[in-house]
Short mmCIF file of N, CA and C and ligand atoms in Angstrom, two decimals:
data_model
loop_
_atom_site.label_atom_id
_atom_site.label_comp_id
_atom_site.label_asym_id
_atom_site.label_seq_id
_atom_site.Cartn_x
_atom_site.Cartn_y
_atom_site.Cartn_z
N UNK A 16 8.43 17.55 34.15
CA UNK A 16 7.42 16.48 34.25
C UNK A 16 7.17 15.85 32.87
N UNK A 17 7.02 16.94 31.77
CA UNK A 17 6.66 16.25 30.49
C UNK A 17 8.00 14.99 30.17
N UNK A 18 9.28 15.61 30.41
CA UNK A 18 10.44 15.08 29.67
C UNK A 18 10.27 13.62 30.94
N UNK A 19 10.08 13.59 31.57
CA UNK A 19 10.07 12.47 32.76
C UNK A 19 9.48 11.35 32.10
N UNK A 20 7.75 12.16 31.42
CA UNK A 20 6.93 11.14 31.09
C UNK A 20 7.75 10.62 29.63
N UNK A 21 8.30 11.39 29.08
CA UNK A 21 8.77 11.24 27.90
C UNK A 21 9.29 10.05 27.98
N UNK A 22 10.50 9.90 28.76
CA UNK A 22 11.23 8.76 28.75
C UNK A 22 10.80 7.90 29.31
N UNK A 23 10.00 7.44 30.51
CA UNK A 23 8.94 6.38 30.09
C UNK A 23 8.43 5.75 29.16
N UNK A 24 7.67 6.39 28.23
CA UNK A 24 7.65 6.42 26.71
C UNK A 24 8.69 5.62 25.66
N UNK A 25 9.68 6.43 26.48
CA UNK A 25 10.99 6.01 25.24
C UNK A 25 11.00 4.38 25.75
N UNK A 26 10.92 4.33 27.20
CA UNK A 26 11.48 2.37 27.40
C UNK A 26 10.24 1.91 27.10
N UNK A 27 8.96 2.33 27.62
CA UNK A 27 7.81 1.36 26.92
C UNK A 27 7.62 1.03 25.37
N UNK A 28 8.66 1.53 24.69
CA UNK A 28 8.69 1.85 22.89
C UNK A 28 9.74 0.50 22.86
N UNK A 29 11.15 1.00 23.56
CA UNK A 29 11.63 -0.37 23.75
C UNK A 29 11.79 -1.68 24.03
N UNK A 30 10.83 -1.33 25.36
CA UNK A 30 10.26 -2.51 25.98
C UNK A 30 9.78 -3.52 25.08
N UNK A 31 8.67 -2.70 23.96
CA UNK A 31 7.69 -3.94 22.96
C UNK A 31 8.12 -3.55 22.25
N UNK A 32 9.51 -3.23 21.92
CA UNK A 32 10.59 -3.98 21.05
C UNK A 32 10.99 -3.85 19.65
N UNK A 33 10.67 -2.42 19.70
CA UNK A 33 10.56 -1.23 18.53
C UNK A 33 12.32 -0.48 18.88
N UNK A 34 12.80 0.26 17.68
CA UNK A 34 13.51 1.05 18.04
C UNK A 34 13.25 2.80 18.23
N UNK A 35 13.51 3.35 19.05
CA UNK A 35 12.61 4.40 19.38
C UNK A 35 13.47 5.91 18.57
N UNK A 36 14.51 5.34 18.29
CA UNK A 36 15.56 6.18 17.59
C UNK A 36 15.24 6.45 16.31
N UNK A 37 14.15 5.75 15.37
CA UNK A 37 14.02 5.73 14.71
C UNK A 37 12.93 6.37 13.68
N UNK A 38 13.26 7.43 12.51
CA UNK A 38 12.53 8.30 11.82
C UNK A 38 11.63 8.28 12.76
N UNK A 39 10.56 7.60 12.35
CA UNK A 39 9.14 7.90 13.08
C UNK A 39 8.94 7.88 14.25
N UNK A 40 9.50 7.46 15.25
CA UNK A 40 9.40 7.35 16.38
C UNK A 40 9.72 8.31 17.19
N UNK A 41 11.21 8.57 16.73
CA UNK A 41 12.03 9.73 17.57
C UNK A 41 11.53 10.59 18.21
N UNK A 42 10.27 11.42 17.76
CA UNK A 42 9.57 12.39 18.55
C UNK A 42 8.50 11.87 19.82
N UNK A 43 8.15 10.55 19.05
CA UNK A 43 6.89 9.67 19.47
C UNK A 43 6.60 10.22 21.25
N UNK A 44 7.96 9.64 21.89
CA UNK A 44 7.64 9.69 23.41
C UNK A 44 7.15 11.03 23.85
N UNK A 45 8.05 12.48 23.50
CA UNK A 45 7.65 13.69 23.56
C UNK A 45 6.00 13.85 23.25
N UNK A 46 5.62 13.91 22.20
CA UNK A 46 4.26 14.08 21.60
C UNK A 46 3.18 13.21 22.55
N UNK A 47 3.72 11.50 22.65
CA UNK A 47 2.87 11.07 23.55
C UNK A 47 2.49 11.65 24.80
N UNK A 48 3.70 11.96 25.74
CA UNK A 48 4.19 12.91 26.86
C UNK A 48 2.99 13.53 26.98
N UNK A 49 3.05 14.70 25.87
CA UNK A 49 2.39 15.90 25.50
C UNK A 49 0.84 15.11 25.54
N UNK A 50 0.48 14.81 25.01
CA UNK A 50 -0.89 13.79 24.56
C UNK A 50 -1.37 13.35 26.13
N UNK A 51 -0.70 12.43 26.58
CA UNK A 51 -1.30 11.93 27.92
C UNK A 51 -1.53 12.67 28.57
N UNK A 52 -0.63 14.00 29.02
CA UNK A 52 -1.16 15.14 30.17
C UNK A 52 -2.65 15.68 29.52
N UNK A 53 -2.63 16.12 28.25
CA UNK A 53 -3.40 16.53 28.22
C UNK A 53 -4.81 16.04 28.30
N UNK A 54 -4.63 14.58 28.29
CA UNK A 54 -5.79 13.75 28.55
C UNK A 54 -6.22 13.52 30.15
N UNK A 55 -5.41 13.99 30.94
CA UNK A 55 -5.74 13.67 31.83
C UNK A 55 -5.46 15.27 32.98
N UNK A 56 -5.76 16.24 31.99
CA UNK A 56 -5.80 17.46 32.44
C UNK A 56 -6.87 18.28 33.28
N UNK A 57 -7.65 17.15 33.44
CA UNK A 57 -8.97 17.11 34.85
C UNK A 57 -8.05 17.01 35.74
N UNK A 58 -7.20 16.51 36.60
CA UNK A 58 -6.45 16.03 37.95
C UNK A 58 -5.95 17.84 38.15
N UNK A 59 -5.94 18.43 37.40
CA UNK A 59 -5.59 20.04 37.78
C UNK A 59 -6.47 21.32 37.59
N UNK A 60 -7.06 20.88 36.93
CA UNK A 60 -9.22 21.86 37.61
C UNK A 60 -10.06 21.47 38.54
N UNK A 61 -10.71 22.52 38.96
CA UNK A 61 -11.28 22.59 40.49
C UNK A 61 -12.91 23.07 39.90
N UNK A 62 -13.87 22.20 40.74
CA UNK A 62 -14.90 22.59 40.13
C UNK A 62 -15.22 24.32 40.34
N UNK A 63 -14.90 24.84 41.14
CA UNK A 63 -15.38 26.26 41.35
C UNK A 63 -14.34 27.27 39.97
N UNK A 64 -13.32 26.56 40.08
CA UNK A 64 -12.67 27.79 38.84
C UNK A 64 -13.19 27.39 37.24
N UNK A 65 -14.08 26.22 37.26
CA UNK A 65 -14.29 26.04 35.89
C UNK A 65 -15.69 26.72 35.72
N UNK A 66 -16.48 26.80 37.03
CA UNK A 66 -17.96 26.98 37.21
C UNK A 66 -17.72 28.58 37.17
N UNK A 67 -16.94 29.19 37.59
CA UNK A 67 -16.16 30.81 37.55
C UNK A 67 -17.43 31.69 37.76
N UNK A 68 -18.67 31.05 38.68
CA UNK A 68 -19.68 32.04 39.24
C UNK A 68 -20.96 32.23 37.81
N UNK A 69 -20.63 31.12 37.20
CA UNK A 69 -21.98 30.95 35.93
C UNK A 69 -23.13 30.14 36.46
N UNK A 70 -23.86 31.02 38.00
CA UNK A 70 -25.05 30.38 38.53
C UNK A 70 -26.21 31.65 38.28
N UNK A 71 -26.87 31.59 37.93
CA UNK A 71 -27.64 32.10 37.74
C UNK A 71 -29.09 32.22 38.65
N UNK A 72 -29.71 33.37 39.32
CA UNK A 72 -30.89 33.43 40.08
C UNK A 72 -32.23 32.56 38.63
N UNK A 73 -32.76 31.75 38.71
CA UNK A 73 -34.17 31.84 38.13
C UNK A 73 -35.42 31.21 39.16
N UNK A 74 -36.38 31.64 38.38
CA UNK A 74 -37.92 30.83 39.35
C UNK A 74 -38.34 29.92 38.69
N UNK A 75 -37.99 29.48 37.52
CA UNK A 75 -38.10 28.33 36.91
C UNK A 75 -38.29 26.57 37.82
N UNK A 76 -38.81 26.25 37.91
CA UNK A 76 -39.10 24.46 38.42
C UNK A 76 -39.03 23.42 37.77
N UNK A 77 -39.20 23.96 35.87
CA UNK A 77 -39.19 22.63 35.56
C UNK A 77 -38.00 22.23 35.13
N UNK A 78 -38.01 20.70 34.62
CA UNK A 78 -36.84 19.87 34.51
C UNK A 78 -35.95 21.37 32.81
N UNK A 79 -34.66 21.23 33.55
CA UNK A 79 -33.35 21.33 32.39
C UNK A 79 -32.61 19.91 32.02
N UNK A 80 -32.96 20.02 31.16
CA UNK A 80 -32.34 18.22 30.24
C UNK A 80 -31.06 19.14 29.08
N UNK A 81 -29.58 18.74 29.05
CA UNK A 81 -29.02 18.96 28.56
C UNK A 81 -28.56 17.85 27.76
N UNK A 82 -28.95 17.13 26.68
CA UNK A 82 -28.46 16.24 25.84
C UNK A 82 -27.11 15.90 24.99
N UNK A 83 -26.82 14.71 24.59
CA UNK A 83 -25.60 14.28 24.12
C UNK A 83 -24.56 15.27 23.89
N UNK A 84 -24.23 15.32 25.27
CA UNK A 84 -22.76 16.11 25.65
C UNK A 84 -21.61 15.13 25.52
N UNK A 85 -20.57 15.66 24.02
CA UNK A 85 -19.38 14.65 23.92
C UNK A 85 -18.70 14.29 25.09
N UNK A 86 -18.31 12.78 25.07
CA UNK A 86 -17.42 12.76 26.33
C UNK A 86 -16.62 11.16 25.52
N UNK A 87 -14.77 12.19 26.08
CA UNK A 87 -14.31 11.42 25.71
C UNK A 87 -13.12 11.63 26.90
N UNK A 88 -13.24 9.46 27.35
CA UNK A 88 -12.38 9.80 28.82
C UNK A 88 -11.24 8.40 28.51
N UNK A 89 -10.69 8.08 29.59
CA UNK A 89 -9.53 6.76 29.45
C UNK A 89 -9.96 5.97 30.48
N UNK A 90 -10.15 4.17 30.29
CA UNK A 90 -10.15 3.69 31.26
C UNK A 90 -9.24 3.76 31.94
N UNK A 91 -9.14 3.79 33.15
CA UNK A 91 -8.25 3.47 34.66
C UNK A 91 -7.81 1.78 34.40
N UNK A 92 -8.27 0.83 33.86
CA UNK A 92 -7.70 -0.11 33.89
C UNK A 92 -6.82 -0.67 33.12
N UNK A 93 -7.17 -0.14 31.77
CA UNK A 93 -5.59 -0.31 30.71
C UNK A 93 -5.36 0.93 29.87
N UNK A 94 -5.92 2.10 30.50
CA UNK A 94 -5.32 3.28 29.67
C UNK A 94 -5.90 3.57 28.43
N UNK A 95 -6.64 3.03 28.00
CA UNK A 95 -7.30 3.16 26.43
C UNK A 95 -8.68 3.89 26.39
N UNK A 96 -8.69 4.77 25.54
CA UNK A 96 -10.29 5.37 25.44
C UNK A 96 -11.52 4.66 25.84
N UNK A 97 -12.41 5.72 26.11
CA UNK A 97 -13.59 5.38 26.22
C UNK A 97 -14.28 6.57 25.70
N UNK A 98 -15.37 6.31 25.14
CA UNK A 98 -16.09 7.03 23.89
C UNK A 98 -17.77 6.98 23.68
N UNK A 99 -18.33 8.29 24.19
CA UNK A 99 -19.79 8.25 23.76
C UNK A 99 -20.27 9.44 24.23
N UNK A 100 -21.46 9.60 24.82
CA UNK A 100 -22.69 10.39 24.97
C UNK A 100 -22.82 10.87 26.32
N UNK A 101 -22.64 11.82 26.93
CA UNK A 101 -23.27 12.22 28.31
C UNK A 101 -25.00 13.01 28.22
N UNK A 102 -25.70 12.51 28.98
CA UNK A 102 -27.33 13.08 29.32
C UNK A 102 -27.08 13.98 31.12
N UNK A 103 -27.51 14.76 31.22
CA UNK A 103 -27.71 15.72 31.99
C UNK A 103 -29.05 16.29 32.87
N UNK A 104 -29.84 16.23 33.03
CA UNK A 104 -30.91 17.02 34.14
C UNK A 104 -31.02 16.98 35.29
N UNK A 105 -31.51 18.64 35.29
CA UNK A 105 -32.13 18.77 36.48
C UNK A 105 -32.80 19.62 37.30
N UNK A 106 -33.41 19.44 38.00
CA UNK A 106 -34.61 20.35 38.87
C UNK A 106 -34.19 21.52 39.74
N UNK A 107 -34.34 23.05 38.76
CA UNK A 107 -33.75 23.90 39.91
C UNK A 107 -34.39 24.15 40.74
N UNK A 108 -33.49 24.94 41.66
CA UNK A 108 -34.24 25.02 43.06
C UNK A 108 -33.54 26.45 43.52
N UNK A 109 -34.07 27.63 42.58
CA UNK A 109 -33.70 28.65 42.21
C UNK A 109 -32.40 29.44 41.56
N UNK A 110 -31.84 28.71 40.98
CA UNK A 110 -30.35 28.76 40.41
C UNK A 110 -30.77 27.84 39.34
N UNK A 111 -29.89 28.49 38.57
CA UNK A 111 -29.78 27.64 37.07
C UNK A 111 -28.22 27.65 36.83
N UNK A 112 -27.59 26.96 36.07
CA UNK A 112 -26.05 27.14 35.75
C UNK A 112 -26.17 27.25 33.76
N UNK A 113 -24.97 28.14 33.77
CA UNK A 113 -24.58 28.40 32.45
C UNK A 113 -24.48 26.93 31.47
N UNK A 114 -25.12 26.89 30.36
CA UNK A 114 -25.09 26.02 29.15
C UNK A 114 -23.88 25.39 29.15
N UNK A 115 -22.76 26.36 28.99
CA UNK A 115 -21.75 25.60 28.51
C UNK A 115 -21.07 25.05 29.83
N UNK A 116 -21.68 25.28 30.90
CA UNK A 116 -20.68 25.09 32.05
C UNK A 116 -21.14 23.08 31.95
N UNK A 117 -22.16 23.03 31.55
CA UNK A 117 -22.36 21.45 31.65
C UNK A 117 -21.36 20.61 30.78
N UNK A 118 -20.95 21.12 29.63
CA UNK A 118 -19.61 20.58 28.81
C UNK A 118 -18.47 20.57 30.09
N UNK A 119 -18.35 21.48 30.35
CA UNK A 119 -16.83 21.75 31.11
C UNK A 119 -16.98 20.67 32.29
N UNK A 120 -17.83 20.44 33.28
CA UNK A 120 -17.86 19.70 34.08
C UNK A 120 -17.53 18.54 33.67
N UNK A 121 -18.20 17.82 32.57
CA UNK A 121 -17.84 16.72 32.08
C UNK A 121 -16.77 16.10 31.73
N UNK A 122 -16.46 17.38 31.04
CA UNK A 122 -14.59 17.62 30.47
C UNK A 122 -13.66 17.17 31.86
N UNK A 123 -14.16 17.91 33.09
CA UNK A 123 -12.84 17.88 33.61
C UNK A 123 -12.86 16.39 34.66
N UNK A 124 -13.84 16.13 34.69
CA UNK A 124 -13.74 14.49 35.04
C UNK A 124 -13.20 13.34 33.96
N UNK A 125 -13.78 13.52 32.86
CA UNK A 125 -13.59 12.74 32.34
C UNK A 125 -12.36 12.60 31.55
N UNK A 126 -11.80 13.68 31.92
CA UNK A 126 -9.74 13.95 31.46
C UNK A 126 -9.32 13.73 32.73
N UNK A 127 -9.58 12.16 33.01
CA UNK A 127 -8.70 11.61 34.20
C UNK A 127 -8.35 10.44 34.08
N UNK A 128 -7.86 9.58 34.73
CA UNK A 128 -7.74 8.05 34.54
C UNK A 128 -10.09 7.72 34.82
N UNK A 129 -10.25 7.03 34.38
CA UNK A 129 -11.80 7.01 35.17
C UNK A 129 -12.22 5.18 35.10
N UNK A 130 -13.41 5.02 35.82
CA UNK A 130 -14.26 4.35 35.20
C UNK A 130 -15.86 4.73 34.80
N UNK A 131 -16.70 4.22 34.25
CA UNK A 131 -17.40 4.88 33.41
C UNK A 131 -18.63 5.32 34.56
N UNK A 132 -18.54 4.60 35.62
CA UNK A 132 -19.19 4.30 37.03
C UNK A 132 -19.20 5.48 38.02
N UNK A 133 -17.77 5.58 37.56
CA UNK A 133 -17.47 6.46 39.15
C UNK A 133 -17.73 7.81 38.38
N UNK A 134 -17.31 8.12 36.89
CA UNK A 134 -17.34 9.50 36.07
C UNK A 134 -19.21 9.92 36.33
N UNK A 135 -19.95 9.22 35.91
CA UNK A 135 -21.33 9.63 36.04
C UNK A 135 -21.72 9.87 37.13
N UNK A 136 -20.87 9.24 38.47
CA UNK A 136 -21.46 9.81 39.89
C UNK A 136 -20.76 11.33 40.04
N UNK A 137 -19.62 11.43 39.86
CA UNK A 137 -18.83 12.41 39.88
C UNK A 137 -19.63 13.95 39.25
N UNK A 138 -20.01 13.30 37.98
CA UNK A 138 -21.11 14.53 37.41
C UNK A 138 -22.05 14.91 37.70
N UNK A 139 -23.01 13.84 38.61
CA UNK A 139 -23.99 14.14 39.09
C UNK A 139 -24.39 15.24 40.37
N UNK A 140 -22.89 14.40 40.87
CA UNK A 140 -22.45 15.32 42.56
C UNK A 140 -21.94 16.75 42.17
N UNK A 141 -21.51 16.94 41.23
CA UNK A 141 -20.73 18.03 40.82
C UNK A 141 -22.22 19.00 40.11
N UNK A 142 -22.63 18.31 39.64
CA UNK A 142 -23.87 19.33 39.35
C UNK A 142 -24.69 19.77 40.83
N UNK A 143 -25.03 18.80 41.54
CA UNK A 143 -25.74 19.14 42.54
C UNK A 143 -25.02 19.71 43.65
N UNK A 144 -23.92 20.08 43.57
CA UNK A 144 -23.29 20.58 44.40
C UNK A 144 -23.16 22.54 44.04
N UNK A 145 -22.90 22.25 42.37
CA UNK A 145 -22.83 23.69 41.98
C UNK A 145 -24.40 24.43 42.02
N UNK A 146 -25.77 23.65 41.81
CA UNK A 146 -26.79 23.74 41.17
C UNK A 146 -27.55 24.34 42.70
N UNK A 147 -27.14 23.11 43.97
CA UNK A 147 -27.99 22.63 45.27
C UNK A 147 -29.55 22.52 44.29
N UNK A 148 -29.83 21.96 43.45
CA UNK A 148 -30.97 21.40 42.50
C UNK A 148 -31.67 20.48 43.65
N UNK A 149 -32.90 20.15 42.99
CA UNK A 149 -33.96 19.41 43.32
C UNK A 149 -33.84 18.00 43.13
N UNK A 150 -33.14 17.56 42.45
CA UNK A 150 -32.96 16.60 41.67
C UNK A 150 -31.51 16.82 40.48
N UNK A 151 -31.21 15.85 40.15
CA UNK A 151 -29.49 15.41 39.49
C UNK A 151 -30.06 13.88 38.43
N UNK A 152 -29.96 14.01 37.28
CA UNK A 152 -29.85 12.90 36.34
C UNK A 152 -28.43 12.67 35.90
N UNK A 153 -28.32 11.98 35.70
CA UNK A 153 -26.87 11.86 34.63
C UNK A 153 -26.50 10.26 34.10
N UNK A 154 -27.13 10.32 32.61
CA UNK A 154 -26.99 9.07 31.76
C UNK A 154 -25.34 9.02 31.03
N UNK A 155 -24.90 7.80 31.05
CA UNK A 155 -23.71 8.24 30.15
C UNK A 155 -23.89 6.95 29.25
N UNK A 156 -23.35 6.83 28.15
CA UNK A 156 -23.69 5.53 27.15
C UNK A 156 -22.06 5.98 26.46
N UNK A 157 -21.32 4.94 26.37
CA UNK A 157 -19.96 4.98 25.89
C UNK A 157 -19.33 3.45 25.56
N UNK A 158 -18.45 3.52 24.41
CA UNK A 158 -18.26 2.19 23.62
C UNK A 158 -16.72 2.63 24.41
N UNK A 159 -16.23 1.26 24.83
CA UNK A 159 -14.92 0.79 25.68
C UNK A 159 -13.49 0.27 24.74
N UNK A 160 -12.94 1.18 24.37
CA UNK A 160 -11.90 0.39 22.98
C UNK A 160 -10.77 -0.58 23.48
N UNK A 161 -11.39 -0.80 25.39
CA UNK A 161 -10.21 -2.05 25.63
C UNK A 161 -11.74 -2.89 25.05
N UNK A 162 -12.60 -2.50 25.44
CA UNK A 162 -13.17 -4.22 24.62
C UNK A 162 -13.57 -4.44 23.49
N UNK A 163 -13.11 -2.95 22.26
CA UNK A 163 -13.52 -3.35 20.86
C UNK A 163 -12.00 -3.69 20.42
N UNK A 164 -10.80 -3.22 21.07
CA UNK A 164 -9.76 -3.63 20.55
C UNK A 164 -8.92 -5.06 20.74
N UNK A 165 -9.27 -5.22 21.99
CA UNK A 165 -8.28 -6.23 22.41
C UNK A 165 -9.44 -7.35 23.25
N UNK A 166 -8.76 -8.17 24.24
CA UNK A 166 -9.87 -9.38 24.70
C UNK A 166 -10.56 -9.67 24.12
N UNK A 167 -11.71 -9.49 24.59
CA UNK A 167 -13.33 -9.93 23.73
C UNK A 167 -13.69 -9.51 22.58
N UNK A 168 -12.95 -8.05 22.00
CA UNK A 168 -13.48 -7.60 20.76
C UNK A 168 -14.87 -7.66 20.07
N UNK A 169 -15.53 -6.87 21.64
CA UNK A 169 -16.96 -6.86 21.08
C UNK A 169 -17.18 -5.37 20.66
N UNK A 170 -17.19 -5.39 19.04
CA UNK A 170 -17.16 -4.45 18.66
C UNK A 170 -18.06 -3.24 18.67
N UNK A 171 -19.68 -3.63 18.72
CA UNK A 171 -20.60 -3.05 19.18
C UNK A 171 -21.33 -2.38 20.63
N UNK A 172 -20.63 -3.48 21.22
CA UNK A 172 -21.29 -3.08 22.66
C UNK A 172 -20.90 -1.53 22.86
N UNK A 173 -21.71 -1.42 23.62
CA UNK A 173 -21.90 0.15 24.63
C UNK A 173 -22.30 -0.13 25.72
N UNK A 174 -21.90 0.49 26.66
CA UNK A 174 -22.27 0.64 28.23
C UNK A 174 -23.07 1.78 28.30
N UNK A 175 -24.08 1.67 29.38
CA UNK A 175 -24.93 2.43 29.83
C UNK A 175 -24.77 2.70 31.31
N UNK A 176 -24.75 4.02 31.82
CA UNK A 176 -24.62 4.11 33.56
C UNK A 176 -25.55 5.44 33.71
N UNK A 177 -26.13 5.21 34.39
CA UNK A 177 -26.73 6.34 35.29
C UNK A 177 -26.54 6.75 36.75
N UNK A 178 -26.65 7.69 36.89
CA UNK A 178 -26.80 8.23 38.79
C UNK A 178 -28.17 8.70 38.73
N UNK A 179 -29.17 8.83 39.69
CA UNK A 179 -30.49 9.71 39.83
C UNK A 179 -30.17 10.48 41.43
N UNK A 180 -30.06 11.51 41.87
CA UNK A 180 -30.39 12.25 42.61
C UNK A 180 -31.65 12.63 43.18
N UNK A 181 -31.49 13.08 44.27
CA UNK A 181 -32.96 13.84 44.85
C UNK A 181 -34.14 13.75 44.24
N UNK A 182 -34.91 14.36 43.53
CA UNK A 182 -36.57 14.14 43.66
C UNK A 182 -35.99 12.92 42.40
N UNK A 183 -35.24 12.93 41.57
CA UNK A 183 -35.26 11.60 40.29
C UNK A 183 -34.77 10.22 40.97
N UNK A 184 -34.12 10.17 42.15
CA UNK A 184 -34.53 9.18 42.72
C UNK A 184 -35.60 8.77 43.39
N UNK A 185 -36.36 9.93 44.66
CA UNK A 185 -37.63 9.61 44.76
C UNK A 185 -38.43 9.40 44.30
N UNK A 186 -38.68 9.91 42.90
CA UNK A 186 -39.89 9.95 42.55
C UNK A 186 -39.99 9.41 40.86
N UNK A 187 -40.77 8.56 40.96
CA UNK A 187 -40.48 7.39 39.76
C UNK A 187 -41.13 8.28 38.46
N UNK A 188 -42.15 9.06 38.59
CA UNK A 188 -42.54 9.78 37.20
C UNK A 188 -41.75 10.77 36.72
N UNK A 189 -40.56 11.68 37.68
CA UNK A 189 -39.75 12.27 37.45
C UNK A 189 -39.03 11.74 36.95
N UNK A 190 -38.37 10.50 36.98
CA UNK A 190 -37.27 9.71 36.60
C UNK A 190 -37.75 8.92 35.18
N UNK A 191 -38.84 8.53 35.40
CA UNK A 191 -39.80 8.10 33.90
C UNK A 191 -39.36 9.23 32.35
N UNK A 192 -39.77 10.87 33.62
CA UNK A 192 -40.20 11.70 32.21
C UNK A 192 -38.16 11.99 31.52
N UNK A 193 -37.94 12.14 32.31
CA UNK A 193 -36.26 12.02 32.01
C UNK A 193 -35.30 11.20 31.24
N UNK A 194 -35.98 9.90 31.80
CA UNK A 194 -35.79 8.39 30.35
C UNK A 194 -36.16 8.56 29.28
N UNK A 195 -37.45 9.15 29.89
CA UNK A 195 -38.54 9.24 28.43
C UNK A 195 -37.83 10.23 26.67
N UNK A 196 -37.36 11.68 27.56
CA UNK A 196 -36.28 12.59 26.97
C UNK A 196 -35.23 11.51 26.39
N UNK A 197 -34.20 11.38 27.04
CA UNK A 197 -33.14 11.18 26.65
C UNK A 197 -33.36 9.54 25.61
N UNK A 198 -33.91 9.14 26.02
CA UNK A 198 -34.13 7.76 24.61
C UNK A 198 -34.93 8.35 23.37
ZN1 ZN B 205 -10.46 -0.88 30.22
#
């Protein structure tokens, strides 16, 4: 599979009209190969083997807010990074999940082709699915390098997306105190 993607590589090198034979290049397609799977090494984790039974009994109720969790994913529409911040909470409802398991979830969505839309619903469902929580937040804020590099070259912009779940969609002071956190 790698050597498959490889040579892909090798004609898209040709294609825009480079020689691929050449010092620097020669390895290029391999390494890329290597590079792309691994970027998109979510399409082969399963939420239960990453979650590996890190639920925890508590009696706890109030909000868990897990803050600026790195996330670094590829648009689905031209392949190029996307880059920023994941926000996290939520309301247990006797289970708590392991600290680091909130990195990993993130990780394995967002090492896919994505958009920035569908990744924050994906996290949300995936928490409330591992959690069965009270409530599901999930802010994501990420700068788009198809639009700081190429088209519009707006170098500053950032996107903002949220999902709200259960009681943070019902209930507007829950969803208030949660904004309130993460800004
Ligand atoms: Zn894009």
């Amino acid at each position: 599979m790698t050597d498959d993607i490889a040579q892909y590589y090798q004609q898209i090198i040709s294609a825009l009209g480079e020689n691929p034979e050449r010092e620097g290049l020669k390895d290029t397609p391999l390494r890329a190969a290597k590079a792309m799977q691994f970027l998109t090494h979510g399409y082969h984790q399963s939420l239960q083997e990453i979650v590996n039974g890190a639920v925890f009994e508590s009696q706890t109720d109030e909000m868990v807010l897990v803050k600026d969790i790195e996330l670094y994913s590829m648009c689905e529409h031209h392949l190029l990074p996307f880059i920023g911040k994941c926000h996290i909470a939520y309301l247990p409802n006797g289970n708590v999940l392991g600290l680091s398991k909130f990195a990993r979830i993130v990780d394995m969505y967002a090492r896919r082709m994505q958009i920035q839309e569908n990744l924050t619903r994906e996290i949300a469902e995936a928490v409330q699915q591992v959690t069965q929580a009270r409530g599901v937040a999930v802010v994501i804020e990420a700068r788009h390098l198809c639009m700081m590099m190429r088209g519009v070259e707006k170098q500053n912009s950032s996107m903002t997306s949220s999902v709200m779940l259960g009681d943070f969609r019902a209930n507007q002071a829950t969803r208030q105190e949660f904004l309130t956190l993460v800004n």
